[in-house]
Amino acid sequence: GDQVEQSPSALSLHEGTGSALRCNFTTTMRAVQWFRKNSRGSLINLFYLASGTKENGRLKSAFDSKERYSTLHIRDAQLEDSGTYFCAAERASSGQKLVFGQGTILKVYL
Amino acid sequence: NAGVIQTPRHKVTGKGQEATLWCEPISGHSAVFWYRQTIVQGLEFLTYFRNQAPIDDSGMPKERFSAQMPNQSHSTLKIQSTQPQDSAVYLCASSLDLQGDTQYFGPGTRLLVL
């Protein structure tokens, strides 16, 4: 069954506002990565977390292995933040292969 | 650092033909991964190598698909007798740390089987 449930599937934000994306896991994961797909279709690394939180500019991510979720917070959204965001996680028992969420299509508007 | 390099970027092939996709990982990275992205299935794992040795091919279709890593600087994914359902974006990724680390993705090869 689905191991990574990502929500929302789509999100519209007014420029300057913020929101959060979330991934729930149906099994124990040992690490999570967040990506943004750029305009050329490449996956750009945002965060890798094995625990706790990380912050980079207007983005902040958290991962709780025990509670089986990860979040990506975006604040002060800008037009260039528009794109598709993916979370991907490594199962604790399955080596380094990533299991991906279905993605969140983010649109930031003026 | 050029990142992960994948060639070709686009490939169109006829049903029944063979397709070979190439990946050059980031220099010094010990793990190489192959994934596939389709509209229906999303992004899904195919196979991975560590220090050129195959570790997990649980995501590979049992027939027609094979992957090799003959040296540390490149890996290939070969699809024999391609079918329309093989049409997808094939992504290669590499990572540095044997114990788990950030995977860096290439731009992908968009395969279209007519």
Coordinates of N, CA and C in Angstrom, one line a residue:
Chain A
G1 N 0.8 -1.2 0.0 CA 0.0 0.0 0.0 C 0.9 1.2 0.0
D2 N 0.2 2.4 -0.1 CA 0.9 3.7 -0.2 C 1.7 3.9 1.1
Q3 N 2.9 4.2 1.1 CA 3.7 4.4 2.3 C 3.9 5.9 2.6
V4 N 3.8 6.7 1.6 CA 4.0 8.2 1.8 C 2.7 8.9 1.2
E5 N 2.0 9.6 2.1 CA 0.8 10.3 1.8 C 1.1 11.8 1.9
Q6 N 1.2 12.4 0.8 CA 1.5 13.9 0.7 C 0.3 14.7 0.5
S7 N 0.2 15.8 1.3 CA -0.9 16.7 1.2 C -0.5 18.2 1.4
P8 N -1.2 19.1 0.8 CA -2.3 18.9 -0.1 C -1.7 18.6 -1.5
S9 N -2.6 18.2 -2.4 CA -2.1 17.8 -3.7 C -1.9 19.1 -4.5
A10 N -2.6 20.2 -4.2 CA -2.4 21.5 -4.8 C -2.6 22.6 -3.8
L11 N -1.9 23.7 -4.0 CA -2.0 24.8 -3.1 C -1.8 26.1 -3.8
S12 N -2.6 27.1 -3.5 CA -2.4 28.4 -4.1 C -2.2 29.4 -3.0
L13 N -1.1 30.2 -3.1 CA -0.8 31.1 -2.1 C -0.6 32.5 -2.6
H14 N -1.1 33.5 -1.9 CA -0.9 34.9 -2.3 C 0.5 35.2 -1.9
E15 N 1.1 36.0 -2.8 CA 2.5 36.4 -2.5 C 2.6 37.0 -1.1
G16 N 3.7 36.5 -0.4 CA 3.9 37.1 0.9 C 3.3 36.3 2.1
T17 N 2.4 35.3 1.7 CA 1.8 34.5 2.7 C 2.6 33.2 2.9
G18 N 2.1 32.3 3.7 CA 2.8 31.1 3.9 C 1.9 29.9 4.2
S19 N 2.4 28.7 4.2 CA 1.6 27.5 4.4 C 2.6 26.4 4.7
A20 N 2.0 25.2 4.9 CA 2.8 24.0 5.1 C 2.3 22.9 4.3
L21 N 3.3 22.1 3.8 CA 3.0 20.8 3.2 C 3.3 19.7 4.2
R22 N 2.7 18.6 4.0 CA 2.8 17.5 5.0 C 2.9 16.2 4.3
C23 N 3.8 15.3 4.9 CA 3.8 13.9 4.4 C 3.7 13.0 5.6
N24 N 2.7 12.2 5.5 CA 2.5 11.1 6.6 C 3.0 9.8 6.0
F25 N 3.6 9.0 6.9 CA 4.2 7.8 6.5 C 3.4 6.6 7.2
T26 N 3.2 5.6 6.5 CA 2.4 4.4 7.0 C 3.4 3.4 7.7
T27 N 4.7 3.7 7.6 CA 5.6 2.8 8.3 C 6.8 3.7 8.8
T28 N 7.7 3.1 9.5 CA 8.8 3.9 10.1 C 9.8 4.2 9.0
M29 N 10.1 5.5 8.9 CA 11.1 6.0 8.0 C 12.3 6.5 8.8
R30 N 13.5 6.3 8.2 CA 14.7 6.8 8.9 C 15.2 8.1 8.5
A31 N 14.7 8.6 7.3 CA 15.1 9.9 6.8 C 14.2 10.4 5.8
V32 N 14.1 11.7 5.5 CA 13.2 12.2 4.5 C 14.0 13.3 3.7
Q33 N 13.7 13.4 2.5 CA 14.2 14.5 1.6 C 13.0 15.2 1.1
W34 N 13.2 16.5 0.9 CA 12.2 17.4 0.2 C 12.9 17.9 -1.1
F35 N 12.1 17.9 -2.1 CA 12.6 18.4 -3.4 C 11.6 19.4 -4.0
R36 N 12.1 20.3 -4.9 CA 11.2 21.0 -5.8 C 11.6 20.7 -7.2
K37 N 10.6 20.5 -8.0 CA 10.9 20.3 -9.4 C 10.9 21.6 -10.1
N38 N 12.1 21.9 -10.8 CA 12.2 23.2 -11.4 C 11.5 23.3 -12.8
S39 N 11.6 24.4 -13.4 CA 10.9 24.6 -14.7 C 11.4 23.7 -15.8
R40 N 12.7 23.2 -15.6 CA 13.2 22.2 -16.6 C 12.9 20.8 -16.2
G41 N 12.2 20.6 -15.1 CA 11.9 19.2 -14.8 C 12.8 18.5 -13.8
S42 N 13.9 19.2 -13.4 CA 14.9 18.6 -12.6 C 14.5 18.7 -11.1
L43 N 14.8 17.7 -10.3 CA 14.5 17.7 -8.9 C 15.6 18.4 -8.2
I44 N 15.3 19.5 -7.5 CA 16.2 20.3 -6.8 C 16.1 19.9 -5.3
N45 N 17.2 19.6 -4.7 CA 17.2 19.3 -3.2 C 16.9 20.5 -2.4
L46 N 16.0 20.3 -1.5 CA 15.7 21.4 -0.5 C 16.2 21.0 0.9
F47 N 15.9 19.8 1.4 CA 16.3 19.3 2.7 C 16.5 17.8 2.7
Y48 N 17.5 17.4 3.6 CA 17.6 16.0 4.0 C 17.6 16.0 5.5
L49 N 16.7 15.2 6.1 CA 16.6 15.2 7.5 C 16.5 13.7 8.0
A50 N 17.3 13.4 9.0 CA 17.2 12.2 9.7 C 16.4 12.3 11.0
S51 N 16.3 13.6 11.4 CA 15.5 13.9 12.6 C 15.4 15.4 12.8
G52 N 14.6 15.9 13.7 CA 14.5 17.3 14.0 C 14.1 18.2 12.9
T53 N 14.6 19.4 12.9 CA 14.2 20.5 12.0 C 15.4 21.1 11.3
K54 N 15.2 21.6 10.1 CA 16.2 22.4 9.4 C 15.5 23.6 8.8
E55 N 16.3 24.6 8.6 CA 15.8 25.9 8.1 C 16.7 26.4 7.0
N56 N 16.2 26.9 5.9 CA 17.0 27.5 4.9 C 16.2 28.7 4.3
G57 N 16.6 29.9 4.7 CA 15.8 31.0 4.1 C 14.4 31.0 4.6
R58 N 13.5 31.0 3.6 CA 12.1 31.0 3.9 C 11.4 29.6 4.0
L59 N 12.3 28.6 4.0 CA 11.8 27.3 4.1 C 12.3 26.6 5.4
K60 N 11.4 25.8 5.9 CA 11.7 25.1 7.2 C 11.1 23.8 7.1
S61 N 11.8 22.7 7.5 CA 11.3 21.4 7.4 C 11.5 20.7 8.8
A62 N 10.6 19.8 9.1 CA 10.7 19.0 10.3 C 10.4 17.5 9.9
F63 N 11.0 16.6 10.7 CA 10.8 15.2 10.5 C 10.7 14.5 11.9
D64 N 9.6 13.8 12.1 CA 9.4 13.0 13.3 C 9.2 11.6 12.9
S65 N 10.3 10.8 13.1 CA 10.2 9.4 12.7 C 9.2 8.6 13.5
K66 N 9.2 8.9 14.8 CA 8.3 8.2 15.7 C 6.8 8.4 15.4
E67 N 6.5 9.7 15.1 CA 5.1 10.1 14.8 C 4.8 9.9 13.3
R68 N 5.8 9.6 12.6 CA 5.6 9.2 11.2 C 5.1 10.4 10.3
Y69 N 5.8 11.5 10.4 CA 5.4 12.6 9.5 C 6.6 13.5 9.2
S70 N 6.5 14.3 8.2 CA 7.4 15.4 7.9 C 6.6 16.6 7.4
T71 N 7.1 17.7 7.6 CA 6.5 18.9 7.1 C 7.5 19.8 6.4
L72 N 7.0 20.6 5.5 CA 7.7 21.7 4.8 C 6.9 23.0 4.9
H73 N 7.5 23.9 5.6 CA 6.8 25.2 5.8 C 7.5 26.2 4.9
I74 N 6.6 27.0 4.2 CA 7.0 28.1 3.3 C 6.5 29.4 3.9
R75 N 7.3 30.3 4.1 CA 6.8 31.6 4.6 C 7.2 32.7 3.6
D76 N 6.4 33.8 3.6 CA 6.7 34.9 2.7 C 6.9 34.4 1.2
A77 N 5.9 33.6 0.8 CA 6.0 33.0 -0.5 C 6.2 34.0 -1.6
Q78 N 7.1 33.6 -2.6 CA 7.4 34.5 -3.7 C 7.0 33.7 -5.0
L79 N 6.8 34.5 -6.1 CA 6.4 33.9 -7.3 C 7.3 32.7 -7.8
E80 N 8.6 32.9 -7.5 CA 9.5 31.9 -8.0 C 9.4 30.6 -7.1
D81 N 8.7 30.6 -6.1 CA 8.5 29.4 -5.3 C 7.5 28.4 -6.0
S82 N 6.8 28.9 -7.0 CA 5.8 28.1 -7.7 C 6.5 26.9 -8.3
G83 N 5.8 25.7 -8.2 CA 6.4 24.5 -8.7 C 5.8 23.3 -8.0
T84 N 6.3 22.1 -8.3 CA 5.8 20.9 -7.7 C 6.9 20.5 -6.6
Y85 N 6.4 20.2 -5.5 CA 7.2 19.8 -4.3 C 6.9 18.4 -4.0
F86 N 8.0 17.6 -3.7 CA 7.9 16.2 -3.4 C 8.6 16.0 -2.1
C87 N 8.0 15.1 -1.3 CA 8.8 14.5 -0.2 C 9.1 13.1 -0.6
A88 N 10.2 12.6 0.0 CA 10.6 11.2 -0.3 C 11.3 10.7 0.9
A89 N 11.1 9.5 1.3 CA 11.6 8.9 2.5 C 12.3 7.6 2.4
E90 N 13.2 7.3 3.2 CA 13.9 6.1 3.3 C 13.3 5.2 4.4
R91 N 12.8 4.0 4.0 CA 12.3 3.1 5.0 C 13.4 2.6 5.9
A92 N 13.1 2.5 7.1 CA 14.1 2.0 8.1 C 14.6 0.6 7.7
S93 N 13.8 -0.2 7.1 CA 14.2 -1.5 6.8 C 14.6 -1.8 5.4
S94 N 14.7 -0.8 4.6 CA 14.8 -1.0 3.1 C 16.0 -0.3 2.5
G95 N 17.0 0.0 3.2 CA 18.2 0.6 2.6 C 17.9 2.0 2.3
Q96 N 18.6 2.5 1.2 CA 18.6 3.9 0.9 C 17.6 4.3 -0.2
K97 N 16.8 3.3 -0.7 CA 15.9 3.7 -1.8 C 14.8 4.6 -1.2
L98 N 14.4 5.6 -2.1 CA 13.5 6.6 -1.7 C 12.1 6.1 -2.1
V99 N 11.1 6.4 -1.2 CA 9.7 6.2 -1.5 C 9.1 7.6 -1.6
F100 N 8.5 8.0 -2.7 CA 8.1 9.4 -3.0 C 6.6 9.6 -2.7
G101 N 6.3 10.8 -2.2 CA 4.9 11.2 -2.2 C 4.4 11.6 -3.6
Q102 N 3.2 11.9 -3.7 CA 2.6 12.2 -5.0 C 2.8 13.6 -5.5
G103 N 3.4 14.4 -4.6 CA 3.7 15.8 -5.0 C 2.6 16.8 -4.6
T104 N 3.0 18.0 -4.4 CA 2.1 19.2 -4.2 C 2.4 20.2 -5.2
I105 N 1.4 20.6 -6.0 CA 1.6 21.7 -7.0 C 1.3 23.0 -6.3
L106 N 2.3 23.8 -6.2 CA 2.2 25.1 -5.5 C 2.2 26.2 -6.6
K107 N 1.2 27.1 -6.4 CA 1.1 28.2 -7.3 C 1.0 29.5 -6.4
V108 N 2.0 30.4 -6.6 CA 2.0 31.6 -5.9 C 1.6 32.7 -6.9
Y109 N 0.6 33.5 -6.4 CA 0.1 34.6 -7.3 C 0.2 35.9 -6.6
L110 N 0.1 37.0 -7.5 CA 0.2 38.3 -7.0 C -1.1 38.8 -6.3
Chain B
N1 N 31.6 21.1 -10.5 CA 30.7 19.9 -10.3 C 29.5 20.0 -11.2
A2 N 29.5 19.1 -12.2 CA 28.4 19.2 -13.2 C 27.1 18.5 -12.7
G3 N 27.2 17.9 -11.6 CA 26.0 17.2 -11.1 C 25.9 15.8 -11.8
V4 N 24.8 15.2 -11.6 CA 24.5 13.9 -12.2 C 24.2 14.1 -13.7
I5 N 24.8 13.4 -14.6 CA 24.6 13.6 -16.0 C 23.9 12.4 -16.6
Q6 N 22.8 12.7 -17.3 CA 22.1 11.6 -18.0 C 22.0 11.9 -19.5
T7 N 22.2 10.8 -20.2 CA 22.1 10.9 -21.7 C 21.4 9.7 -22.2
P8 N 20.6 9.9 -23.3 CA 20.2 11.1 -23.9 C 19.1 11.8 -23.0
R9 N 18.8 13.0 -23.3 CA 17.8 13.7 -22.5 C 16.4 13.3 -23.0
H10 N 16.3 13.0 -24.3 CA 15.1 12.5 -24.9 C 15.4 11.4 -25.8
K11 N 14.5 10.4 -25.8 CA 14.7 9.3 -26.7 C 13.3 8.8 -27.2
V12 N 13.1 8.7 -28.5 CA 11.9 8.1 -29.1 C 12.3 6.8 -29.8
T13 N 11.6 5.8 -29.4 CA 11.9 4.5 -30.0 C 10.6 3.8 -30.4
G14 N 10.7 2.9 -31.4 CA 9.6 2.1 -31.8 C 9.4 0.9 -30.9
K15 N 8.1 0.5 -30.9 CA 7.8 -0.7 -30.1 C 8.6 -1.9 -30.5
G16 N 9.2 -2.6 -29.5 CA 10.0 -3.7 -29.8 C 11.5 -3.5 -29.9
Q17 N 11.9 -2.2 -30.0 CA 13.3 -1.9 -30.1 C 13.9 -1.8 -28.7
E18 N 15.2 -1.7 -28.7 CA 16.0 -1.6 -27.4 C 16.3 -0.2 -27.1
A19 N 16.3 0.1 -25.8 CA 16.7 1.5 -25.4 C 17.7 1.4 -24.3
T20 N 18.8 2.1 -24.4 CA 19.9 2.1 -23.4 C 20.0 3.6 -22.9
L21 N 19.9 3.7 -21.6 CA 20.0 5.0 -21.0 C 21.2 5.1 -20.1
W22 N 21.9 6.2 -20.1 CA 23.2 6.3 -19.5 C 23.1 7.3 -18.3
C23 N 23.9 7.0 -17.3 CA 24.0 7.9 -16.2 C 25.5 8.0 -15.7
E24 N 25.9 9.2 -15.5 CA 27.2 9.5 -14.9 C 27.0 10.1 -13.5
P25 N 27.3 9.4 -12.5 CA 27.1 10.0 -11.1 C 28.1 11.1 -10.8
I26 N 27.8 11.8 -9.8 CA 28.7 12.8 -9.3 C 30.0 12.1 -8.8
S27 N 31.2 12.7 -9.3 CA 32.4 12.1 -8.9 C 32.6 11.9 -7.4
G28 N 33.0 10.7 -7.1 CA 33.2 10.4 -5.6 C 32.0 9.8 -4.9
H29 N 30.9 9.8 -5.6 CA 29.7 9.2 -5.0 C 29.7 7.7 -5.1
S30 N 29.3 7.1 -4.0 CA 29.4 5.6 -4.0 C 28.1 4.9 -4.3
A31 N 27.0 5.6 -4.3 CA 25.7 5.0 -4.5 C 25.0 5.6 -5.7
V32 N 24.5 4.7 -6.6 CA 23.8 5.2 -7.8 C 22.4 4.5 -7.8
F33 N 21.4 5.4 -8.1 CA 20.0 4.9 -8.0 C 19.3 5.2 -9.4
W34 N 18.4 4.3 -9.7 CA 17.5 4.6 -10.9 C 16.1 4.6 -10.4
Y35 N 15.3 5.6 -10.9 CA 13.9 5.8 -10.6 C 13.2 6.0 -11.9
R36 N 11.9 5.9 -11.9 CA 11.1 6.1 -13.1 C 9.9 7.0 -12.6
Q37 N 9.5 7.9 -13.5 CA 8.4 8.8 -13.2 C 7.3 8.7 -14.3
T38 N 6.1 8.4 -13.9 CA 5.0 8.4 -14.9 C 3.9 9.2 -14.2
I39 N 2.9 9.6 -15.1 CA 1.8 10.3 -14.6 C 1.0 9.5 -13.6
V40 N 0.8 8.2 -14.0 CA -0.1 7.3 -13.2 C 0.6 6.9 -11.9
Q41 N 1.9 6.4 -12.0 CA 2.5 5.9 -10.8 C 3.4 6.9 -10.0
G42 N 3.6 8.0 -10.6 CA 4.5 9.0 -9.9 C 5.9 8.5 -10.0
L43 N 6.7 8.9 -9.0 CA 8.1 8.5 -8.9 C 8.3 7.2 -8.2
E44 N 8.9 6.2 -8.8 CA 9.1 4.9 -8.2 C 10.5 4.4 -8.4
F45 N 11.0 3.8 -7.4 CA 12.3 3.2 -7.4 C 12.4 2.0 -8.3
L46 N 13.6 1.9 -9.0 CA 13.8 0.8 -9.8 C 15.0 -0.1 -9.2
T47 N 16.2 0.5 -9.1 CA 17.3 -0.3 -8.6 C 18.4 0.6 -8.1
Y48 N 19.4 0.0 -7.3 CA 20.5 0.8 -7.0 C 21.8 0.0 -6.7
F49 N 22.9 0.7 -6.9 CA 24.2 0.1 -6.8 C 25.0 0.9 -5.7
R50 N 25.8 0.1 -5.0 CA 26.7 0.7 -4.0 C 28.1 0.2 -4.4
N51 N 29.0 1.1 -4.6 CA 30.4 0.8 -5.0 C 30.4 -0.2 -6.2
Q52 N 29.5 0.1 -7.1 CA 29.3 -0.7 -8.4 C 28.6 -2.0 -8.2
A53 N 28.4 -2.4 -7.0 CA 27.7 -3.7 -6.8 C 26.2 -3.5 -6.7
P54 N 25.4 -4.4 -7.4 CA 23.9 -4.2 -7.3 C 23.5 -4.6 -5.9
I55 N 22.6 -3.7 -5.3 CA 22.2 -3.9 -3.9 C 20.7 -4.3 -3.8
D56 N 19.9 -3.6 -4.6 CA 18.5 -3.8 -4.5 C 17.9 -3.5 -5.9
D57 N 17.3 -4.5 -6.5 CA 16.6 -4.3 -7.8 C 15.1 -4.6 -7.7
S58 N 14.6 -4.5 -6.5 CA 13.2 -4.9 -6.2 C 12.2 -4.1 -7.0
G59 N 12.6 -2.9 -7.6 CA 11.6 -2.1 -8.3 C 11.7 -2.4 -9.8
M60 N 12.6 -3.2 -10.2 CA 12.8 -3.4 -11.7 C 11.8 -4.4 -12.2
P61 N 11.1 -4.1 -13.3 CA 10.3 -5.1 -14.0 C 11.1 -6.4 -14.2
K62 N 10.5 -7.5 -14.0 CA 11.3 -8.8 -14.1 C 11.8 -9.1 -15.5
E63 N 11.1 -8.7 -16.4 CA 11.5 -9.0 -17.8 C 11.9 -7.7 -18.5
R64 N 12.8 -7.8 -19.4 CA 13.2 -6.7 -20.4 C 14.0 -5.6 -19.8
F65 N 14.0 -5.5 -18.5 CA 14.8 -4.4 -17.9 C 16.1 -4.9 -17.2
S66 N 17.2 -4.2 -17.4 CA 18.4 -4.6 -16.8 C 19.3 -3.4 -16.5
A67 N 20.1 -3.4 -15.5 CA 20.9 -2.3 -15.2 C 22.3 -2.8 -14.8
Q68 N 23.3 -2.0 -15.2 CA 24.7 -2.4 -14.9 C 25.4 -1.1 -14.5
M69 N 26.5 -1.4 -13.8 CA 27.4 -0.3 -13.4 C 28.9 -0.9 -13.6
P70 N 29.4 -0.8 -14.8 CA 30.7 -1.4 -15.1 C 31.9 -0.7 -14.5
N71 N 31.7 0.6 -14.2 CA 32.8 1.3 -13.5 C 32.2 2.4 -12.6
Q72 N 33.0 3.0 -11.9 CA 32.4 4.0 -10.9 C 31.9 5.3 -11.6
S73 N 32.2 5.4 -12.9 CA 31.8 6.7 -13.5 C 30.6 6.6 -14.4
H74 N 30.0 5.4 -14.5 CA 28.7 5.4 -15.2 C 27.9 4.1 -15.0
S75 N 26.6 4.3 -15.2 CA 25.7 3.2 -15.0 C 24.8 3.2 -16.3
T76 N 24.3 2.1 -16.6 CA 23.3 2.0 -17.8 C 22.1 1.3 -17.3
L77 N 21.0 1.7 -17.9 CA 19.7 1.0 -17.8 C 19.2 0.7 -19.2
K78 N 19.1 -0.6 -19.4 CA 18.7 -1.1 -20.7 C 17.3 -1.7 -20.7
I79 N 16.5 -1.4 -21.7 CA 15.2 -1.9 -21.8 C 15.1 -2.6 -23.1
Q80 N 14.9 -3.9 -23.1 CA 14.8 -4.7 -24.3 C 13.3 -4.8 -24.8
S81 N 13.1 -4.9 -26.1 CA 11.8 -5.0 -26.6 C 10.8 -4.0 -26.0
T82 N 11.1 -2.7 -26.1 CA 10.3 -1.7 -25.5 C 8.9 -1.7 -25.8
Q83 N 8.0 -1.4 -24.9 CA 6.6 -1.3 -25.0 C 6.1 0.1 -24.7
P84 N 4.9 0.5 -25.2 CA 4.4 1.8 -24.9 C 4.3 2.1 -23.4
Q85 N 4.0 1.1 -22.6 CA 3.9 1.4 -21.2 C 5.2 1.7 -20.5
D86 N 6.4 1.5 -21.3 CA 7.7 1.8 -20.7 C 7.9 3.3 -20.9
S87 N 7.1 4.0 -21.6 CA 7.3 5.5 -21.7 C 7.2 6.2 -20.4
A88 N 8.2 6.9 -20.1 CA 8.3 7.6 -18.7 C 9.6 8.5 -18.8
V89 N 9.8 9.2 -17.7 CA 11.0 9.9 -17.4 C 11.8 9.0 -16.5
Y90 N 13.0 8.6 -16.9 CA 13.9 7.8 -16.1 C 15.0 8.7 -15.5
L91 N 15.0 8.6 -14.1 CA 15.9 9.5 -13.4 C 17.0 8.7 -12.7
C92 N 18.2 9.2 -12.7 CA 19.3 8.6 -12.1 C 19.7 9.6 -10.9
A93 N 20.1 9.0 -9.8 CA 20.5 9.8 -8.7 C 21.8 9.2 -8.1
S94 N 22.6 10.0 -7.4 CA 23.8 9.5 -6.7 C 23.9 10.1 -5.3
S95 N 24.5 9.4 -4.4 CA 24.8 9.9 -3.1 C 26.2 9.5 -2.6
L96 N 26.6 10.3 -1.7 CA 28.0 10.1 -1.2 C 28.2 9.1 -0.1
D97 N 27.3 9.2 0.9 CA 27.5 8.4 2.1 C 26.9 7.0 2.1
L98 N 27.7 6.0 2.4 CA 27.2 4.7 2.4 C 26.1 4.5 3.4
Q99 N 26.1 5.3 4.5 CA 25.1 5.1 5.6 C 23.8 5.9 5.4
G100 N 23.7 6.5 4.3 CA 22.5 7.3 4.0 C 22.8 8.7 3.9
D101 N 22.4 9.4 2.8 CA 22.7 10.8 2.6 C 21.9 11.3 1.5
T102 N 22.0 12.6 1.3 CA 21.2 13.2 0.2 C 21.4 12.6 -1.1
Q103 N 20.4 12.3 -1.8 CA 20.5 11.8 -3.2 C 20.3 13.0 -4.1
Y104 N 21.2 13.1 -5.1 CA 21.2 14.2 -6.0 C 20.8 13.6 -7.4
F105 N 19.8 14.2 -8.0 CA 19.1 13.7 -9.1 C 19.7 14.4 -10.4
G106 N 19.7 13.6 -11.5 CA 20.0 14.1 -12.8 C 18.7 14.6 -13.4
P107 N 18.9 15.2 -14.6 CA 17.7 15.8 -15.3 C 16.7 14.8 -15.8
G108 N 17.2 13.6 -15.9 CA 16.3 12.5 -16.4 C 16.4 12.3 -18.0
T109 N 16.0 11.1 -18.4 CA 15.8 10.8 -19.8 C 14.3 10.6 -20.0
R110 N 13.8 11.4 -21.0 CA 12.3 11.2 -21.3 C 12.3 10.2 -22.4
L111 N 11.7 9.0 -22.1 CA 11.6 7.9 -23.1 C 10.2 7.9 -23.6
L112 N 10.0 7.9 -24.9 CA 8.7 7.7 -25.6 C 8.8 6.5 -26.5
V113 N 7.9 5.5 -26.2 CA 7.9 4.3 -27.1 C 6.6 4.4 -27.9
L114 N 6.8 4.5 -29.2 CA 5.6 4.6 -30.1 C 5.0 3.3 -30.5

